Amino acid sequence: MNAHLSQSNNSFSQTIQVRKQSYMKGNSMPHANLDVLNKLINARHELAQIMEYKSYADFAIRPNMAGSPDVAMSFLLDLSKHVRCKADEEFNVIRECKRQYLNDRNADLEPWDEAYFVGMVKSSAYSLDSSVIASYFSLSRCLEGLKMLVESLFGATFCQVPMMPGECWHPDVVKLSLHHPQEGGLGFMYLDLYSRKGKYSGCAHFAIRGGRLISKSEYQLPVWMDISFFVFYKFQLLGYSIVLFNLTNRRRKI
């Protein structure tokens, strides 16, 4: 279980202990991962030094709009000042909802309570039922919505294409081609969306091959991968937060 699946489960679970166990499972990692993380940090620092940057943060952010870690940090601190009062106000509303629900004036809000009581507050204040909202977000509709967004924003279209023998590692995997009417082929994306035994139990988006000029006349199309862990297969309904998270990350790749 990953953090996003845990949050989805906790939106509907009425039992505190179940929410706590789900949260702890979704936000815990094997202790051995600390060694992997340390190696990754050291490798990134080494890369930055080779590229003559002070740190990996400098290296990673230099080509972006912020330009430097100091500018990015200044923006985040300034943003925090502006939203802190509203965040405290919303926190108190959610905590009060829990206290009324449990009839306990001393009850405090725990991390595993957030999704459940946020849903309760929204349902009460705005007559929103997250299960009703989820009924509009079947997996197939979300994929069609993604195609519509890509065409509307970029003028490009997705279409499923056949794979070569040995290219597909599981029957559930789908290969999509991204095409623009003027620019031609833009790249390919593999979708591996459904859960199965032995598969990574989380959501991930990563490049398999980058786009680059091979010669003055030939361009190598990029290939990227999208992995999810939807459990209920064809009948999967997605919560709004999961839809927003996945669409945001897929749009970045495009």
mmCIF file of C-alpha atoms in Angstrom:
data_model
loop_
_atom_site.group_PDB
_atom_site.id
_atom_site.type_symbol
_atom_site.label_atom_id
_atom_site.label_comp_id
_atom_site.label_asym_id
_atom_site.label_seq_id
_atom_site.Cartn_x
_atom_site.Cartn_y
_atom_site.Cartn_z
ATOM 1 C CA MET A 1 0.000 0.000 0.000
ATOM 2 C CA ASN A 2 1.222 3.527 -0.823
ATOM 3 C CA ALA A 3 0.351 6.905 0.677
ATOM 4 C CA HIS A 4 -2.208 7.815 -2.003
ATOM 5 C CA LEU A 5 -4.043 4.493 -1.735
ATOM 6 C CA SER A 6 -3.981 4.847 2.056
ATOM 7 C CA GLN A 7 -5.537 8.308 1.827
ATOM 8 C CA SER A 8 -8.242 6.992 -0.495
ATOM 9 C CA ASN A 9 -9.064 4.161 1.929
ATOM 10 C CA ASN A 10 -9.126 6.520 4.913
ATOM 11 C CA SER A 11 -11.664 8.767 3.203
ATOM 12 C CA PHE A 12 -14.321 6.112 3.771
ATOM 13 C CA SER A 13 -13.189 4.114 6.816
ATOM 14 C CA GLN A 14 -15.217 4.869 9.961
ATOM 15 C CA THR A 15 -12.948 2.858 12.290
ATOM 16 C CA ILE A 16 -10.089 4.812 13.866
ATOM 17 C CA GLN A 17 -7.817 1.784 14.252
ATOM 18 C CA VAL A 18 -8.292 0.781 10.613
ATOM 19 C CA ARG A 19 -7.460 4.320 9.484
ATOM 20 C CA LYS A 20 -4.369 4.356 11.690
ATOM 21 C CA GLN A 21 -3.099 1.002 10.393
ATOM 22 C CA SER A 22 -3.768 2.069 6.800
ATOM 23 C CA TYR A 23 -1.918 5.358 7.326
ATOM 24 C CA MET A 24 1.073 3.692 8.993
ATOM 25 C CA LYS A 25 1.316 1.075 6.233
ATOM 26 C CA GLY A 26 0.971 3.623 3.450
ATOM 27 C CA ASN A 27 3.585 5.969 4.887
ATOM 28 C CA SER A 28 6.175 3.426 6.054
ATOM 29 C CA MET A 29 9.098 2.070 4.087
ATOM 30 C CA PRO A 30 11.581 -0.772 4.704
ATOM 31 C CA HIS A 31 14.534 0.285 6.867
ATOM 32 C CA ALA A 32 16.902 -0.894 4.117
ATOM 33 C CA ASN A 33 15.618 1.967 1.958
ATOM 34 C CA LEU A 34 17.617 4.397 4.129
ATOM 35 C CA ASP A 35 20.839 3.012 2.646
ATOM 36 C CA VAL A 36 19.406 3.414 -0.846
ATOM 37 C CA LEU A 37 18.366 6.982 -0.040
ATOM 38 C CA ASN A 38 21.827 7.865 1.275
ATOM 39 C CA LYS A 39 23.441 6.442 -1.866
ATOM 40 C CA LEU A 40 21.037 8.461 -4.012
ATOM 41 C CA ILE A 41 21.837 11.668 -2.100
ATOM 42 C CA ASN A 42 25.577 11.073 -2.489
ATOM 43 C CA ALA A 43 25.227 10.246 -6.199
ATOM 44 C CA ARG A 44 23.220 13.415 -6.820
ATOM 45 C CA HIS A 45 25.791 15.516 -4.974
ATOM 46 C CA GLU A 46 28.576 13.911 -7.010
ATOM 47 C CA LEU A 47 26.695 14.689 -10.225
ATOM 48 C CA ALA A 48 26.284 18.330 -9.179
ATOM 49 C CA GLN A 49 30.003 18.593 -8.404
ATOM 50 C CA ILE A 50 30.919 17.129 -11.795
ATOM 51 C CA MET A 51 28.648 19.702 -13.444
ATOM 52 C CA GLU A 52 30.341 22.440 -11.355
ATOM 53 C CA TYR A 53 27.344 23.304 -9.178
ATOM 54 C CA LYS A 54 27.457 23.850 -5.406
ATOM 55 C CA SER A 55 24.676 21.356 -4.738
ATOM 56 C CA TYR A 56 22.153 19.126 -6.477
ATOM 57 C CA ALA A 57 19.475 21.711 -5.621
ATOM 58 C CA ASP A 58 21.426 24.310 -7.643
ATOM 59 C CA PHE A 59 21.858 21.869 -10.517
ATOM 60 C CA ALA A 60 18.190 20.806 -10.597
ATOM 61 C CA ILE A 61 16.599 24.233 -10.277
ATOM 62 C CA ARG A 62 18.947 26.361 -12.403
ATOM 63 C CA PRO A 63 17.119 25.736 -15.754
ATOM 64 C CA ASN A 64 13.709 26.429 -14.179
ATOM 65 C CA MET A 65 11.888 29.714 -13.676
ATOM 66 C CA ALA A 66 13.050 30.154 -10.053
ATOM 67 C CA GLY A 67 16.700 29.987 -11.106
ATOM 68 C CA SER A 68 18.148 29.272 -7.664
ATOM 69 C CA PRO A 69 17.266 27.432 -4.420
ATOM 70 C CA ASP A 70 17.225 30.761 -2.538
ATOM 71 C CA VAL A 71 14.500 32.162 -4.791
ATOM 72 C CA ALA A 72 12.453 28.959 -4.485
ATOM 73 C CA MET A 73 12.771 28.942 -0.685
ATOM 74 C CA SER A 74 11.864 32.624 -0.469
ATOM 75 C CA PHE A 75 8.725 31.970 -2.526
ATOM 76 C CA LEU A 76 7.686 29.038 -0.314
ATOM 77 C CA LEU A 77 8.226 30.980 2.915
ATOM 78 C CA ASP A 78 6.265 33.954 1.578
ATOM 79 C CA LEU A 79 3.457 31.675 0.410
ATOM 80 C CA SER A 80 3.393 29.991 3.825
ATOM 81 C CA LYS A 81 2.853 33.348 5.547
ATOM 82 C CA HIS A 82 -0.133 34.125 3.321
ATOM 83 C CA VAL A 83 -1.910 30.778 3.736
ATOM 84 C CA ARG A 84 -1.104 30.048 7.407
ATOM 85 C CA CYS A 85 -4.164 31.814 8.854
ATOM 86 C CA LYS A 86 -6.527 30.044 6.456
ATOM 87 C CA ALA A 87 -4.821 26.695 7.095
ATOM 88 C CA ASP A 88 -5.182 27.137 10.876
ATOM 89 C CA GLU A 89 -8.835 28.077 10.420
ATOM 90 C CA GLU A 90 -9.554 24.971 8.338
ATOM 91 C CA PHE A 91 -7.624 22.768 10.780
ATOM 92 C CA ASN A 92 -9.792 24.006 13.660
ATOM 93 C CA VAL A 93 -12.976 23.317 11.678
ATOM 94 C CA ILE A 94 -11.870 19.746 10.923
ATOM 95 C CA ARG A 95 -10.797 19.148 14.535
ATOM 96 C CA GLU A 96 -14.145 20.463 15.796
ATOM 97 C CA CYS A 97 -15.896 18.070 13.420
ATOM 98 C CA LYS A 98 -14.028 15.141 14.999
ATOM 99 C CA ARG A 99 -14.821 16.330 18.527
ATOM 100 C CA GLN A 100 -18.522 16.549 17.739
ATOM 101 C CA TYR A 101 -18.455 13.180 16.001
ATOM 102 C CA LEU A 102 -16.840 11.484 19.024
ATOM 103 C CA ASN A 103 -18.591 13.699 21.590
ATOM 104 C CA ASP A 104 -15.165 14.342 23.106
ATOM 105 C CA ARG A 105 -14.052 17.959 23.642
ATOM 106 C CA ASN A 106 -10.435 16.872 24.184
ATOM 107 C CA ALA A 107 -10.077 14.825 20.995
ATOM 108 C CA ASP A 108 -7.223 15.966 18.783
ATOM 109 C CA LEU A 109 -6.790 15.507 15.046
ATOM 110 C CA GLU A 110 -4.368 12.758 14.034
ATOM 111 C CA PRO A 111 -2.731 12.395 10.593
ATOM 112 C CA TRP A 112 -4.923 9.364 9.765
ATOM 113 C CA ASP A 113 -8.091 11.377 10.550
ATOM 114 C CA GLU A 114 -7.587 14.045 7.899
ATOM 115 C CA ALA A 115 -9.104 12.384 4.830
ATOM 116 C CA TYR A 116 -12.145 11.034 6.691
ATOM 117 C CA PHE A 117 -13.121 14.242 8.491
ATOM 118 C CA VAL A 118 -12.289 16.515 5.549
ATOM 119 C CA GLY A 119 -14.828 14.461 3.598
ATOM 120 C CA MET A 120 -17.333 14.826 6.433
ATOM 121 C CA VAL A 121 -16.860 18.614 6.585
ATOM 122 C CA LYS A 122 -17.267 18.957 2.817
ATOM 123 C CA SER A 123 -20.359 16.765 2.874
ATOM 124 C CA SER A 124 -21.898 18.894 5.628
ATOM 125 C CA ALA A 125 -20.899 22.332 4.327
ATOM 126 C CA TYR A 126 -21.379 21.824 0.595
ATOM 127 C CA SER A 127 -23.712 18.810 0.411
ATOM 128 C CA LEU A 128 -20.917 16.855 -1.290
ATOM 129 C CA ASP A 129 -20.735 13.081 -1.135
ATOM 130 C CA SER A 130 -17.301 11.836 -2.226
ATOM 131 C CA SER A 131 -18.740 8.447 -3.202
ATOM 132 C CA VAL A 132 -21.186 10.191 -5.568
ATOM 133 C CA ILE A 133 -18.364 12.287 -7.044
ATOM 134 C CA ALA A 134 -16.289 9.129 -7.526
ATOM 135 C CA SER A 135 -19.108 7.606 -9.588
ATOM 136 C CA TYR A 136 -18.224 10.101 -12.354
ATOM 137 C CA PHE A 137 -14.568 9.066 -12.331
ATOM 138 C CA SER A 138 -14.403 5.558 -13.668
ATOM 139 C CA LEU A 139 -10.938 4.692 -14.942
ATOM 140 C CA SER A 140 -12.091 4.565 -18.562
ATOM 141 C CA ARG A 141 -13.704 8.016 -18.286
ATOM 142 C CA CYS A 142 -10.545 9.453 -16.739
ATOM 143 C CA LEU A 143 -8.438 8.142 -19.616
ATOM 144 C CA GLU A 144 -10.865 9.638 -22.124
ATOM 145 C CA GLY A 145 -10.742 12.894 -20.164
ATOM 146 C CA LEU A 146 -6.943 12.864 -20.337
ATOM 147 C CA LYS A 147 -7.112 12.494 -24.118
ATOM 148 C CA MET A 148 -9.551 15.420 -24.329
ATOM 149 C CA LEU A 149 -7.294 17.616 -22.173
ATOM 150 C CA VAL A 150 -4.210 16.828 -24.245
ATOM 151 C CA GLU A 151 -6.034 17.629 -27.476
ATOM 152 C CA SER A 152 -7.544 20.822 -26.047
ATOM 153 C CA LEU A 153 -4.307 22.137 -24.493
ATOM 154 C CA PHE A 154 -1.699 20.951 -26.974
ATOM 155 C CA GLY A 155 -3.605 20.043 -30.139
ATOM 156 C CA ALA A 156 -2.166 16.519 -29.918
ATOM 157 C CA THR A 157 -3.967 13.187 -29.896
ATOM 158 C CA PHE A 158 -3.397 9.867 -28.150
ATOM 159 C CA CYS A 159 -4.118 6.597 -29.902
ATOM 160 C CA GLN A 160 -3.432 3.004 -28.934
ATOM 161 C CA VAL A 161 -0.849 1.274 -31.113
ATOM 162 C CA PRO A 162 0.164 -2.400 -31.401
ATOM 163 C CA MET A 163 3.381 -3.658 -29.825
ATOM 164 C CA MET A 164 6.153 -5.735 -31.324
ATOM 165 C CA PRO A 165 6.637 -9.356 -30.172
ATOM 166 C CA GLY A 166 8.376 -9.333 -26.788
ATOM 167 C CA GLU A 167 7.673 -5.645 -26.198
ATOM 168 C CA CYS A 168 4.730 -6.229 -23.859
ATOM 169 C CA TRP A 169 5.486 -7.677 -20.392
ATOM 170 C CA HIS A 170 1.824 -8.261 -19.388
ATOM 171 C CA PRO A 171 -1.528 -8.435 -21.246
ATOM 172 C CA ASP A 172 -2.852 -5.449 -19.254
ATOM 173 C CA VAL A 173 -0.157 -3.114 -20.608
ATOM 174 C CA VAL A 174 -1.256 -0.606 -23.260
ATOM 175 C CA LYS A 175 0.988 1.419 -25.572
ATOM 176 C CA LEU A 176 -0.156 4.868 -26.687
ATOM 177 C CA SER A 177 1.255 7.098 -29.404
ATOM 178 C CA LEU A 178 1.149 10.891 -29.059
ATOM 179 C CA HIS A 179 0.757 12.664 -32.399
ATOM 180 C CA HIS A 180 0.465 16.294 -33.476
ATOM 181 C CA PRO A 181 -1.087 17.186 -36.876
ATOM 182 C CA GLN A 182 1.735 19.614 -37.772
ATOM 183 C CA GLU A 183 4.718 18.299 -35.810
ATOM 184 C CA GLY A 184 4.057 14.600 -36.364
ATOM 185 C CA GLY A 185 4.932 11.946 -33.787
ATOM 186 C CA LEU A 186 5.782 13.324 -30.333
ATOM 187 C CA GLY A 187 6.466 10.147 -28.369
ATOM 188 C CA PHE A 188 5.069 6.987 -26.824
ATOM 189 C CA MET A 189 3.621 6.103 -23.423
ATOM 190 C CA TYR A 190 3.119 2.703 -21.789
ATOM 191 C CA LEU A 191 0.210 2.343 -19.354
ATOM 192 C CA ASP A 192 0.430 -0.395 -16.713
ATOM 193 C CA LEU A 193 -2.514 0.504 -14.489
ATOM 194 C CA TYR A 194 -3.877 -2.589 -12.743
ATOM 195 C CA SER A 195 -2.701 -4.424 -9.642
ATOM 196 C CA ARG A 196 -1.215 -7.911 -9.787
ATOM 197 C CA LYS A 197 0.991 -10.099 -7.659
ATOM 198 C CA GLY A 198 4.640 -9.046 -7.589
ATOM 199 C CA LYS A 199 3.998 -5.631 -9.123
ATOM 200 C CA TYR A 200 5.146 -2.362 -7.546
ATOM 201 C CA SER A 201 2.220 -1.238 -5.372
ATOM 202 C CA GLY A 202 2.238 2.462 -6.106
ATOM 203 C CA CYS A 203 1.925 5.158 -8.740
ATOM 204 C CA ALA A 204 4.972 6.214 -10.729
ATOM 205 C CA HIS A 205 5.758 8.224 -13.850
ATOM 206 C CA PHE A 206 9.201 7.995 -15.392
ATOM 207 C CA ALA A 207 11.068 8.303 -18.662
ATOM 208 C CA ILE A 208 12.362 5.160 -20.355
ATOM 209 C CA ARG A 209 14.097 7.041 -23.158
ATOM 210 C CA GLY A 210 14.609 10.759 -23.603
ATOM 211 C CA GLY A 211 13.928 12.688 -26.773
ATOM 212 C CA ARG A 212 17.028 13.984 -28.587
ATOM 213 C CA LEU A 213 18.498 14.852 -31.959
ATOM 214 C CA ILE A 214 20.407 11.881 -33.343
ATOM 215 C CA SER A 215 21.451 13.828 -36.414
ATOM 216 C CA LYS A 216 20.448 17.034 -38.177
ATOM 217 C CA SER A 217 17.581 15.200 -39.836
ATOM 218 C CA GLU A 218 16.641 12.532 -37.274
ATOM 219 C CA TYR A 219 14.994 12.961 -33.873
ATOM 220 C CA GLN A 220 14.678 10.185 -31.293
ATOM 221 C CA LEU A 221 11.123 10.171 -29.905
ATOM 222 C CA PRO A 222 10.812 10.015 -26.109
ATOM 223 C CA VAL A 223 9.215 7.022 -24.383
ATOM 224 C CA TRP A 224 7.773 7.219 -20.894
ATOM 225 C CA MET A 225 5.992 4.911 -18.498
ATOM 226 C CA ASP A 226 2.940 5.321 -16.296
ATOM 227 C CA ILE A 227 2.367 2.787 -13.492
ATOM 228 C CA SER A 228 -0.638 2.664 -11.162
ATOM 229 C CA PHE A 229 -2.056 0.058 -8.802
ATOM 230 C CA PHE A 230 -5.806 0.158 -9.335
ATOM 231 C CA VAL A 231 -7.306 -2.824 -7.539
ATOM 232 C CA PHE A 232 -10.843 -3.166 -8.850
ATOM 233 C CA TYR A 233 -9.902 -3.480 -12.475
ATOM 234 C CA LYS A 234 -12.699 -2.504 -14.886
ATOM 235 C CA PHE A 235 -15.010 -1.272 -12.132
ATOM 236 C CA GLN A 236 -12.467 1.039 -10.468
ATOM 237 C CA LEU A 237 -13.879 4.387 -9.332
ATOM 238 C CA LEU A 238 -11.352 7.082 -8.467
ATOM 239 C CA GLY A 239 -11.594 9.773 -5.820
ATOM 240 C CA TYR A 240 -11.225 13.403 -6.898
ATOM 241 C CA SER A 241 -7.828 13.801 -5.165
ATOM 242 C CA ILE A 242 -6.435 10.721 -6.940
ATOM 243 C CA VAL A 243 -7.738 11.972 -10.298
ATOM 244 C CA LEU A 244 -6.150 15.383 -9.707
ATOM 245 C CA PHE A 245 -2.833 13.828 -8.637
ATOM 246 C CA ASN A 246 -2.629 11.516 -11.650
ATOM 247 C CA LEU A 247 -3.728 14.117 -14.222
ATOM 248 C CA THR A 248 -1.203 16.641 -12.871
ATOM 249 C CA ASN A 249 1.670 14.173 -13.103
ATOM 250 C CA ARG A 250 0.683 12.870 -16.538
ATOM 251 C CA ARG A 251 0.420 16.451 -17.832
ATOM 252 C CA ARG A 252 3.973 17.155 -16.626
ATOM 253 C CA LYS A 253 5.253 14.208 -18.628
ATOM 254 C CA ILE A 254 3.436 15.397 -21.732
#
